[in-house]
Coordinates of C-alpha atoms in Angstrom, one line a residue:
Chain A
M546 CA 46.8 20.8 -40.3
T547 CA 45.6 17.6 -38.9
A548 CA 47.9 14.5 -40.0
S549 CA 45.4 12.0 -39.3
T550 CA 41.9 11.5 -38.7
I551 CA 40.3 9.2 -36.4
K552 CA 37.3 7.4 -38.0
L553 CA 34.9 5.5 -36.0
T554 CA 32.8 2.6 -37.8
T555 CA 29.3 2.8 -36.8
T556 CA 26.3 0.6 -37.4
S557 CA 23.0 1.5 -38.5
E558 CA 21.9 0.3 -35.1
D559 CA 24.4 2.8 -33.6
H560 CA 22.4 5.7 -35.6
H561 CA 19.3 4.3 -34.6
I562 CA 20.3 4.4 -30.8
A563 CA 21.3 7.8 -31.3
R564 CA 18.3 9.2 -32.9
L565 CA 16.1 7.7 -30.1
A566 CA 18.6 9.2 -27.6
A567 CA 18.2 12.6 -29.3
V568 CA 14.6 12.5 -28.9
A569 CA 14.9 11.6 -25.3
L570 CA 17.3 14.2 -24.6
G571 CA 15.1 16.8 -26.4
L572 CA 12.4 15.9 -23.7
T573 CA 15.1 16.2 -20.9
V574 CA 16.1 19.5 -22.2
L575 CA 12.0 20.5 -22.4
E576 CA 11.7 19.1 -19.0
A577 CA 14.4 21.5 -17.4
A578 CA 12.2 24.5 -18.2
I579 CA 9.4 23.4 -16.1
P580 CA 9.5 24.7 -12.6
S581 CA 9.6 22.1 -9.8
P582 CA 7.9 22.6 -6.3
L583 CA 10.6 20.4 -4.6
P584 CA 14.0 19.5 -6.0
G585 CA 13.7 15.8 -7.2
V586 CA 10.0 16.0 -8.1
K587 CA 10.1 16.0 -11.9
P588 CA 7.9 14.4 -14.5
G589 CA 10.7 12.4 -16.2
L590 CA 9.2 12.9 -19.8
A591 CA 12.5 11.3 -21.2
N592 CA 11.2 8.0 -19.8
I593 CA 8.5 8.2 -22.4
I594 CA 10.8 7.3 -25.0
V595 CA 12.6 4.7 -22.9
L596 CA 9.5 2.9 -22.4
I597 CA 8.3 2.9 -26.0
V598 CA 12.0 1.7 -26.9
L599 CA 11.7 -1.1 -24.5
A600 CA 8.5 -2.4 -25.9
R601 CA 9.6 -2.3 -29.3
Y602 CA 13.4 -2.8 -29.5
G603 CA 13.9 -4.5 -26.2
W604 CA 15.8 -3.8 -22.9
R605 CA 19.3 -3.6 -24.5
V606 CA 18.6 -0.6 -26.9
A607 CA 16.2 0.8 -23.9
A608 CA 19.3 0.9 -21.6
W609 CA 21.6 2.7 -24.2
V610 CA 18.9 5.2 -24.7
S611 CA 18.6 5.9 -21.3
L612 CA 22.2 5.8 -20.2
L613 CA 23.2 8.1 -23.4
R614 CA 20.5 10.6 -22.4
V615 CA 21.8 10.8 -18.7
V616 CA 25.4 11.4 -19.9
A617 CA 24.5 13.8 -22.8
G618 CA 21.8 15.5 -21.0
S619 CA 24.3 16.1 -18.2
L620 CA 26.8 17.7 -20.6
L621 CA 23.9 19.9 -22.2
M622 CA 22.9 21.2 -18.4
G623 CA 26.5 21.6 -17.3
S624 CA 26.1 19.0 -14.6
F625 CA 28.4 16.2 -15.7
L626 CA 30.0 14.5 -12.7
A627 CA 28.2 17.1 -10.3
P628 CA 25.9 15.4 -7.9
G629 CA 22.7 15.8 -9.8
F630 CA 24.7 13.8 -12.6
F631 CA 25.1 10.7 -10.1
L632 CA 21.4 11.1 -9.0
S633 CA 20.5 10.9 -12.4
L634 CA 22.7 7.8 -13.1
A635 CA 21.8 6.1 -10.2
G636 CA 18.1 6.5 -10.9
A637 CA 18.4 5.5 -14.3
I638 CA 20.2 2.3 -13.4
C639 CA 17.7 1.3 -10.8
S640 CA 14.6 2.1 -13.3
L641 CA 16.5 -0.1 -15.8
S642 CA 16.7 -3.0 -13.5
A643 CA 13.1 -2.6 -12.7
L644 CA 12.2 -2.3 -16.3
G645 CA 14.2 -5.6 -17.1
A646 CA 12.2 -7.4 -14.3
S647 CA 8.8 -5.9 -15.0
M648 CA 9.0 -6.5 -18.7
H649 CA 8.6 -10.2 -18.0
L650 CA 5.3 -10.0 -16.1
P651 CA 2.6 -11.5 -18.7
Q652 CA 1.7 -9.0 -21.3
R653 CA -1.8 -10.0 -21.4
W654 CA -2.2 -8.3 -17.9
F655 CA 0.4 -5.8 -17.5
G656 CA 1.2 -3.1 -20.0
P657 CA 3.6 0.1 -20.0
I658 CA 1.8 1.7 -17.1
T659 CA 2.8 -1.1 -14.7
H660 CA 6.4 -0.7 -16.4
S661 CA 6.3 2.9 -15.8
V662 CA 5.2 2.8 -12.3
F663 CA 7.8 0.1 -11.1
A664 CA 10.6 2.0 -12.9
A665 CA 9.5 5.5 -11.4
F666 CA 9.3 3.8 -7.7
A667 CA 12.8 2.2 -8.7
H668 CA 14.3 5.7 -9.7
I669 CA 13.3 7.6 -6.7
A670 CA 14.4 4.4 -4.5
G671 CA 17.9 4.6 -6.2
Q672 CA 18.2 8.2 -5.7
M673 CA 17.1 8.3 -2.0
L674 CA 19.6 5.6 -1.4
V675 CA 22.5 7.8 -3.0
V676 CA 21.3 10.9 -1.3
Y677 CA 21.3 9.0 1.9
L678 CA 24.7 7.2 1.7
W679 CA 26.6 10.0 -0.2
L680 CA 25.0 13.4 0.3
I681 CA 22.7 13.7 3.3
P682 CA 23.6 11.0 5.6
H683 CA 20.7 11.8 8.0
S684 CA 17.7 9.7 8.7
G685 CA 15.5 12.9 8.4
I686 CA 15.3 12.7 4.7
A687 CA 13.1 9.8 5.2
Y688 CA 10.2 12.3 5.8
L689 CA 10.3 13.2 2.3
L690 CA 9.7 9.7 1.2
P691 CA 5.9 9.5 0.9
I692 CA 6.1 13.0 -1.2
F693 CA 8.5 11.5 -3.7
A694 CA 6.6 8.1 -3.7
T695 CA 3.3 10.0 -4.5
A696 CA 5.3 12.0 -7.3
A697 CA 6.6 8.8 -8.5
L698 CA 3.2 6.9 -8.8
I699 CA 1.4 10.0 -10.6
F700 CA 4.4 10.7 -12.9
G701 CA 4.7 6.9 -13.4
T702 CA 1.1 6.5 -14.4
V703 CA 1.0 9.5 -16.5
N704 CA 4.2 8.7 -18.4
G705 CA 3.1 4.9 -18.8
L706 CA -0.2 6.2 -20.3
I707 CA 1.2 8.5 -22.6
A708 CA 3.6 5.9 -23.9
A709 CA 1.0 3.3 -24.2
R710 CA -1.1 5.9 -26.0
F711 CA 1.7 6.4 -28.5
M712 CA 2.0 2.8 -29.2
D713 CA -1.6 2.4 -29.6
N714 CA -2.1 5.1 -31.9
G715 CA 0.0 4.2 -34.8
A716 CA 2.5 6.7 -33.8
K717 CA 4.7 4.1 -35.0
Q718 CA 5.2 5.7 -38.2
N719 CA 6.2 8.9 -36.3
L720 CA 8.9 7.2 -34.6
E721 CA 10.0 5.1 -37.5
S722 CA 10.3 8.2 -39.8
L723 CA 13.2 9.2 -37.8
Q724 CA 15.4 6.2 -38.7
Chain B
M1343 CA -6.5 -1.8 -25.1
V1344 CA -4.1 1.0 -23.3
F1345 CA -5.2 0.3 -19.7
K1346 CA -4.8 -3.3 -18.5
L1347 CA -6.2 -5.0 -15.5
G1348 CA -2.8 -5.7 -14.0
D1349 CA -2.1 -1.9 -14.3
G1350 CA -4.9 -1.3 -12.1
V1351 CA -3.8 -3.6 -9.5
V1352 CA -0.4 -2.2 -9.6
L1353 CA -1.8 1.1 -9.1
L1354 CA -3.7 0.1 -6.3
L1355 CA -0.8 -1.5 -4.7
G1356 CA 1.4 1.6 -5.2
G1357 CA -1.3 3.9 -3.5
L1358 CA -1.6 1.4 -0.5
F1359 CA 2.3 1.5 -0.7
I1360 CA 2.4 5.3 -0.1
A1361 CA -0.3 5.3 2.4
W1362 CA 1.5 2.8 4.5
L1363 CA 4.6 5.0 4.0
A1364 CA 2.9 7.9 5.0
A1365 CA 1.5 6.2 8.1
T1366 CA 4.9 4.9 9.3
I1367 CA 7.1 8.0 8.7
W1368 CA 4.6 10.6 9.3
Q1369 CA 3.0 9.6 12.4
G1370 CA 3.9 11.8 15.5
G1371 CA 4.8 9.8 18.6
A1372 CA 1.3 9.1 20.6
A1373 CA 0.8 11.6 23.4
D1374 CA -0.4 10.2 26.7
K1375 CA 0.0 12.9 28.9
A1376 CA -0.5 16.6 29.3
I1377 CA 1.8 18.9 31.6
I1378 CA 0.3 22.1 32.7
R1379 CA 2.6 24.7 33.6
S1380 CA 2.0 28.0 35.4
G1381 CA 4.6 30.8 36.3
G1382 CA 7.3 28.3 35.0
K1383 CA 6.4 25.6 37.5
I1384 CA 4.3 22.2 36.8
F1385 CA 0.8 22.9 37.9
R1386 CA -0.5 19.6 37.0
E1387 CA 0.1 16.5 35.0
L1388 CA -3.1 15.0 33.5
P1389 CA -3.5 11.8 31.3
L1390 CA -5.0 12.4 28.0
N1391 CA -7.6 9.6 28.2
G1392 CA -10.1 11.8 30.3
D1393 CA -12.6 14.5 29.6
I1394 CA -11.7 17.3 31.7
E1395 CA -11.3 21.2 32.1
V1396 CA -8.8 22.6 34.3
S1397 CA -8.5 26.0 35.7
V1398 CA -5.2 27.6 35.9
P1399 CA -4.5 30.8 37.6
G1400 CA -2.1 33.3 35.9
P1401 CA -1.1 36.7 36.7
L1402 CA -3.5 38.2 34.4
G1403 CA -6.7 36.0 35.5
T1404 CA -7.5 32.2 35.0
S1405 CA -6.7 30.1 32.0
I1406 CA -8.8 27.0 31.3
I1407 CA -7.4 24.0 29.8
A1408 CA -9.5 21.2 28.2
I1409 CA -8.4 17.7 27.5
H1410 CA -11.0 15.8 25.3
N1411 CA -10.5 12.5 23.0
Q1412 CA -6.7 12.2 23.4
Q1413 CA -6.2 15.8 22.7
A1414 CA -5.5 19.1 24.8
R1415 CA -6.0 22.8 24.2
I1416 CA -6.5 26.1 25.8
A1417 CA -10.0 26.7 25.8
S1418 CA -9.8 30.3 27.1
D1419 CA -7.2 32.9 28.4
P1420 CA -7.1 36.3 29.5
S1421 CA -4.1 37.1 27.2
P1422 CA -4.7 40.0 24.7
R1423 CA -3.6 38.3 21.4
Q1424 CA -5.1 35.1 22.0
Y1425 CA -2.3 33.1 20.1
C1426 CA -2.5 30.0 22.5
V1427 CA -6.1 29.7 22.4
R1428 CA -6.0 29.7 18.5
Q1429 CA -3.3 27.3 18.3
G1430 CA -6.3 24.7 18.6
W1431 CA -6.1 21.1 19.5
L1432 CA -2.7 19.5 20.5
K1433 CA -2.2 16.0 19.2
S1434 CA 1.1 14.7 19.1
A1435 CA 4.0 14.4 21.8
G1436 CA 6.0 17.4 21.8
E1437 CA 3.4 19.9 20.8
I1438 CA 2.9 22.8 23.2
A1439 CA 0.9 25.9 23.4
I1440 CA 2.3 28.9 25.7
C1441 CA 0.1 31.7 26.9
L1442 CA 2.8 33.9 27.4
P1443 CA 1.4 37.1 29.0
N1444 CA -0.4 34.7 31.6
Q1445 CA 2.5 32.4 32.1
V1446 CA 0.4 29.5 31.5
S1447 CA 1.4 26.6 29.0
V1448 CA 0.4 23.2 28.4
E1449 CA 2.7 20.4 26.6
L1450 CA 1.9 17.1 25.6
T1451 CA 4.3 14.2 26.0
G1452 CA 4.5 10.5 25.2
S1453 CA 6.5 7.5 25.9
Q1454 CA 9.0 8.3 22.9
K1455 CA 9.4 12.0 22.2
K1456 CA 9.8 12.6 18.6
Y1457 CA 10.7 16.2 18.9
D1458 CA 11.9 18.5 21.4
S1459 CA 9.0 20.9 20.6
L1460 CA 6.6 21.6 18.0
N1461 CA 5.6 25.2 16.9
Y1462 CA 3.5 26.8 14.1

Protein backbone atom coordinates (compact mmCIF):
# COMPACT_ATOMS: atom_id res chain seq x y z
CA MET A 1 0.00 0.00 0.00
CA THR A 2 1.26 3.42 -0.77
CA ALA A 3 2.15 5.31 2.33
CA SER A 4 1.86 8.70 0.77
CA THR A 5 0.65 10.17 -2.44
CA ILE A 6 2.25 13.03 -4.24
CA LYS A 7 -0.25 15.66 -5.12
CA LEU A 8 0.63 18.34 -7.60
CA THR A 9 -1.40 21.43 -7.44
CA THR A 10 -2.46 22.47 -10.89
CA THR A 11 -4.00 25.69 -12.00
CA SER A 12 -6.80 26.00 -14.49
CA GLU A 13 -4.27 27.38 -16.95
CA ASP A 14 -2.33 24.12 -16.70
CA HIS A 15 -5.48 22.20 -17.58
CA HIS A 16 -6.13 24.54 -20.42
CA ILE A 17 -2.63 24.07 -21.85
CA ALA A 18 -2.91 20.31 -21.41
CA ARG A 19 -6.17 20.23 -23.37
CA LEU A 20 -4.71 22.23 -26.23
CA ALA A 21 -1.60 20.06 -26.25
CA ALA A 22 -3.84 16.99 -26.37
CA VAL A 23 -5.51 18.28 -29.53
CA ALA A 24 -2.08 18.88 -31.07
CA LEU A 25 -1.05 15.37 -30.00
CA GLY A 26 -4.09 13.91 -31.73
CA LEU A 27 -3.00 15.58 -34.95
CA THR A 28 0.57 14.30 -34.46
CA VAL A 29 -0.67 10.72 -34.16
CA LEU A 30 -3.00 11.20 -37.12
CA GLU A 31 -0.14 12.56 -39.20
CA ALA A 32 2.11 9.60 -38.36
CA ALA A 33 -0.32 7.44 -40.36
CA ILE A 34 0.18 9.54 -43.50
CA PRO A 35 2.90 8.07 -45.70
CA SER A 36 5.69 10.48 -46.62
CA PRO A 37 7.63 10.41 -49.90
CA LEU A 38 10.84 11.53 -48.22
CA PRO A 39 11.83 11.37 -44.54
CA GLY A 40 11.40 14.86 -43.20
CA VAL A 41 8.62 15.93 -45.53
CA LYS A 42 5.58 16.07 -43.27
CA PRO A 43 2.59 18.39 -43.24
CA GLY A 44 3.06 19.35 -39.57
CA LEU A 45 -0.66 19.46 -38.85
CA ALA A 46 -0.13 20.01 -35.11
CA ASN A 47 1.25 23.44 -35.95
CA ILE A 48 -2.28 24.49 -36.89
CA ILE A 49 -3.09 24.26 -33.18
CA VAL A 50 0.09 26.14 -32.26
CA LEU A 51 -0.84 28.93 -34.70
CA ILE A 52 -4.34 29.26 -33.29
CA VAL A 53 -3.02 29.20 -29.72
CA LEU A 54 -0.45 31.84 -30.62
CA ALA A 55 -3.08 34.16 -32.04
CA ARG A 56 -5.49 33.64 -29.19
CA TYR A 57 -3.42 33.11 -26.04
CA GLY A 58 0.02 34.45 -26.86
CA TRP A 59 3.51 33.08 -27.37
CA ARG A 60 4.04 31.60 -23.91
CA VAL A 61 1.06 29.24 -24.12
CA ALA A 62 1.96 28.38 -27.72
CA ALA A 63 5.47 27.41 -26.62
CA TRP A 64 4.05 25.19 -23.88
CA VAL A 65 1.67 23.48 -26.28
CA SER A 66 4.35 22.98 -28.92
CA LEU A 67 7.00 21.59 -26.57
CA LEU A 68 4.55 19.39 -24.69
CA ARG A 69 3.43 18.00 -28.02
CA VAL A 70 7.00 17.16 -28.99
CA VAL A 71 7.76 15.37 -25.71
CA ALA A 72 4.44 13.56 -25.36
CA GLY A 73 4.29 12.80 -29.07
CA SER A 74 7.69 11.14 -28.93
CA LEU A 75 6.54 9.08 -25.94
CA LEU A 76 3.51 7.92 -27.91
CA MET A 77 5.59 7.10 -30.98
CA GLY A 78 8.32 5.44 -28.95
CA SER A 79 10.98 7.82 -30.21
CA PHE A 80 11.73 9.68 -26.98
CA LEU A 81 15.45 10.64 -26.90
CA ALA A 82 15.97 9.00 -30.30
CA PRO A 83 17.41 11.15 -33.11
CA GLY A 84 13.92 11.90 -34.40
CA PHE A 85 13.01 13.39 -31.04
CA PHE A 86 15.91 15.83 -31.12
CA LEU A 87 15.05 16.76 -34.67
CA SER A 88 11.47 17.51 -33.61
CA LEU A 89 12.72 19.48 -30.63
CA ALA A 90 15.14 21.53 -32.72
CA GLY A 91 12.40 22.20 -35.26
CA ALA A 92 9.94 23.22 -32.57
CA ILE A 93 12.41 25.56 -30.85
CA CYS A 94 13.37 27.23 -34.11
CA SER A 95 9.80 27.63 -35.32
CA LEU A 96 8.76 29.02 -31.93
CA SER A 97 11.52 31.64 -32.23
CA ALA A 98 10.33 32.48 -35.73
CA LEU A 99 6.75 32.74 -34.47
CA GLY A 100 7.89 34.98 -31.63
CA ALA A 101 9.53 37.32 -34.13
CA SER A 102 6.89 37.24 -36.86
CA MET A 103 3.94 37.80 -34.49
CA HIS A 104 5.21 41.37 -34.03
CA LEU A 105 4.76 42.16 -37.72
CA PRO A 106 1.89 44.59 -38.28
CA GLN A 107 -1.31 42.55 -38.01
CA ARG A 108 -3.03 44.66 -40.60
CA TRP A 109 -0.85 43.18 -43.32
CA PHE A 110 0.42 39.89 -41.96
CA GLY A 111 -1.74 37.04 -40.72
CA PRO A 112 -1.36 33.40 -39.68
CA ILE A 113 -0.17 32.42 -43.18
CA THR A 114 2.92 34.60 -42.78
CA HIS A 115 3.55 33.24 -39.28
CA SER A 116 3.12 29.69 -40.53
CA VAL A 117 5.46 30.08 -43.50
CA PHE A 118 8.18 31.66 -41.36
CA ALA A 119 7.75 28.93 -38.75
CA ALA A 120 7.94 26.20 -41.40
CA PHE A 121 11.16 27.61 -42.88
CA ALA A 122 12.70 27.99 -39.42
CA HIS A 123 11.57 24.46 -38.56
CA ILE A 124 13.35 22.83 -41.48
CA ALA A 125 16.38 25.11 -41.09
CA GLY A 126 16.78 24.04 -37.46
CA GLN A 127 16.38 20.39 -38.37
CA MET A 128 18.86 20.52 -41.21
CA LEU A 129 21.35 22.23 -38.91
CA VAL A 130 21.03 19.42 -36.35
CA VAL A 131 21.28 16.82 -39.10
CA TYR A 132 24.42 18.48 -40.44
CA LEU A 133 26.12 19.12 -37.07
CA TRP A 134 25.23 15.80 -35.51
CA LEU A 135 23.85 13.06 -37.76
CA ILE A 136 25.23 13.51 -41.29
CA PRO A 137 28.18 15.94 -41.28
CA HIS A 138 28.44 15.97 -45.05
CA SER A 139 27.72 18.91 -47.31
CA GLY A 140 25.86 16.56 -49.68
CA ILE A 141 22.68 17.00 -47.66
CA ALA A 142 22.52 20.56 -48.99
CA TYR A 143 21.30 18.92 -52.19
CA LEU A 144 17.99 18.21 -50.46
CA LEU A 145 17.48 21.77 -49.21
CA PRO A 146 15.38 23.02 -52.16
CA ILE A 147 13.03 20.04 -51.76
CA PHE A 148 12.61 20.61 -48.04
CA ALA A 149 12.21 24.36 -48.54
CA THR A 150 9.50 23.76 -51.15
CA ALA A 151 7.69 21.41 -48.77
CA ALA A 152 8.01 24.02 -46.01
CA LEU A 153 6.48 26.71 -48.22
CA ILE A 154 3.59 24.51 -49.34
CA PHE A 155 2.72 23.00 -45.97
CA GLY A 156 3.37 26.30 -44.18
CA THR A 157 0.86 28.00 -46.47
CA VAL A 158 -1.71 25.21 -46.14
CA ASN A 159 -1.45 25.09 -42.33
CA GLY A 160 -1.63 28.87 -42.14
CA LEU A 161 -4.74 28.90 -44.33
CA ILE A 162 -6.41 26.22 -42.22
CA ALA A 163 -5.55 28.08 -39.00
CA ALA A 164 -6.81 31.36 -40.45
CA ARG A 165 -10.06 29.75 -41.60
CA PHE A 166 -10.58 28.21 -38.17
CA MET A 167 -10.18 31.57 -36.50
CA ASP A 168 -12.40 33.21 -39.09
CA ASN A 169 -15.23 30.74 -39.05
CA GLY A 170 -16.29 31.15 -35.46
CA ALA A 171 -14.58 27.88 -34.70
CA LYS A 172 -13.86 29.77 -31.52
CA GLN A 173 -16.77 28.02 -29.88
CA ASN A 174 -15.44 24.63 -30.92
CA LEU A 175 -12.09 25.25 -29.32
CA GLU A 176 -13.51 26.93 -26.25
CA SER A 177 -15.90 24.10 -25.62
CA LEU A 178 -12.81 22.07 -24.88
CA GLN A 179 -11.92 24.20 -21.91
CA MET B 1 -10.21 38.42 -44.30
CA VAL B 2 -8.09 35.28 -44.27
CA PHE B 3 -5.47 36.14 -46.84
CA LYS B 4 -3.71 39.45 -46.34
CA LEU B 5 -1.50 41.46 -48.65
CA GLY B 6 1.65 40.87 -46.59
CA ASP B 7 1.00 37.12 -46.73
CA GLY B 8 1.14 37.30 -50.51
CA VAL B 9 4.44 39.19 -50.31
CA VAL B 10 5.84 36.57 -47.94
CA LEU B 11 4.76 33.73 -50.24
CA LEU B 12 6.33 35.46 -53.22
CA LEU B 13 9.59 36.03 -51.34
CA GLY B 14 9.51 32.42 -50.17
CA GLY B 15 9.10 31.22 -53.74
CA LEU B 16 11.97 33.42 -54.93
CA PHE B 17 14.12 32.18 -52.07
CA ILE B 18 13.48 28.56 -53.11
CA ALA B 19 14.24 29.36 -56.74
CA TRP B 20 17.52 30.94 -55.65
CA LEU B 21 18.32 27.92 -53.44
CA ALA B 22 17.65 25.50 -56.28
CA ALA B 23 19.67 27.56 -58.75
CA THR B 24 22.71 27.78 -56.48
CA ILE B 25 22.62 24.25 -55.08
CA TRP B 26 21.45 22.29 -58.09
CA GLN B 27 23.47 23.87 -60.87
CA GLY B 28 25.90 21.38 -62.33
CA GLY B 29 29.37 22.70 -63.01
CA ALA B 30 29.26 24.52 -66.31
CA ALA B 31 30.91 22.46 -69.02
CA ASP B 32 33.23 24.09 -71.52
CA LYS B 33 34.98 21.23 -73.28
CA ALA B 34 34.12 17.85 -74.82
CA ILE B 35 36.67 15.04 -74.79
CA ILE B 36 36.10 12.43 -77.50
CA ARG B 37 37.78 9.08 -77.01
CA SER B 38 38.15 6.20 -79.42
CA GLY B 39 39.58 2.85 -78.36
CA GLY B 40 40.55 4.31 -74.99
CA LYS B 41 42.71 7.06 -76.50
CA ILE B 42 41.78 10.70 -76.74
CA PHE B 43 40.62 11.29 -80.31
CA ARG B 44 39.90 15.00 -80.09
CA GLU B 45 39.19 17.73 -77.54
CA LEU B 46 36.67 20.30 -78.66
CA PRO B 47 35.35 23.51 -77.08
CA LEU B 48 31.58 23.50 -76.60
CA ASN B 49 31.04 26.97 -78.02
CA GLY B 50 30.98 25.73 -81.58
CA ASP B 51 28.53 24.10 -83.92
CA ILE B 52 30.27 21.06 -85.30
CA GLU B 53 29.89 17.40 -86.21
CA VAL B 54 32.80 15.01 -85.86
CA SER B 55 33.11 11.55 -87.37
CA VAL B 56 34.95 9.10 -85.13
CA PRO B 57 36.07 5.73 -86.49
CA GLY B 58 35.67 2.62 -84.34
CA PRO B 59 35.80 -1.15 -84.84
CA LEU B 60 32.13 -1.33 -85.94
CA GLY B 61 32.04 1.77 -88.09
CA THR B 62 31.78 5.51 -87.72
CA SER B 63 30.17 7.34 -84.81
CA ILE B 64 29.06 10.92 -85.34
CA ILE B 65 29.34 13.33 -82.45
CA ALA B 66 27.52 16.65 -82.59
CA ILE B 67 28.25 19.78 -80.59
CA HIS B 68 25.64 22.50 -80.51
CA ASN B 69 24.47 25.19 -78.10
CA GLN B 70 27.03 24.36 -75.35
CA GLN B 71 25.87 20.73 -75.44
CA ALA B 72 27.21 17.56 -76.97
CA ARG B 73 25.62 14.27 -78.05
CA ILE B 74 26.32 11.20 -80.07
CA ALA B 75 24.19 11.76 -83.15
CA SER B 76 24.63 8.33 -84.67
CA ASP B 77 26.50 5.17 -83.91
CA PRO B 78 26.66 1.65 -85.34
CA SER B 79 26.31 -0.05 -81.93
CA PRO B 80 23.35 -2.47 -81.80
CA ARG B 81 21.49 -1.12 -78.77
CA GLN B 82 22.03 2.61 -79.33
CA TYR B 83 22.27 3.43 -75.61
CA CYS B 84 24.71 6.27 -76.14
CA VAL B 85 22.57 7.83 -78.85
CA ARG B 86 19.42 7.61 -76.80
CA GLN B 87 21.17 9.31 -73.89
CA GLY B 88 20.66 12.56 -75.77
CA TRP B 89 22.33 15.88 -75.14
CA LEU B 90 24.96 16.13 -72.40
CA LYS B 91 24.95 19.46 -70.59
CA SER B 92 26.96 19.61 -67.38
CA ALA B 93 30.56 18.80 -66.58
CA GLY B 94 31.18 15.17 -65.77
CA GLU B 95 28.40 13.82 -67.98
CA ILE B 96 29.54 11.10 -70.31
CA ALA B 97 28.04 9.02 -73.13
CA ILE B 98 29.79 5.76 -73.98
CA CYS B 99 29.23 3.59 -77.05
CA LEU B 100 30.86 0.46 -75.74
CA PRO B 101 30.69 -1.80 -78.81
CA ASN B 102 32.23 0.88 -81.00
CA GLN B 103 34.66 1.98 -78.25
CA VAL B 104 33.72 5.63 -78.65
CA SER B 105 32.89 8.02 -75.83
CA VAL B 106 32.29 11.70 -75.32
CA GLU B 107 32.80 13.34 -71.95
CA LEU B 108 32.15 16.91 -70.86
CA THR B 109 34.60 18.70 -68.60
CA GLY B 110 34.54 22.09 -66.94
CA SER B 111 36.89 24.28 -64.98
CA GLN B 112 35.54 22.80 -61.76
CA LYS B 113 34.50 19.20 -61.88
CA LYS B 114 31.52 18.60 -59.66
CA TYR B 115 31.17 14.86 -60.27
CA ASP B 116 33.63 12.17 -61.25
CA SER B 117 31.04 10.85 -63.65
CA LEU B 118 27.30 10.98 -64.23
CA ASN B 119 25.27 8.08 -65.56
CA TYR B 120 21.59 7.42 -66.03
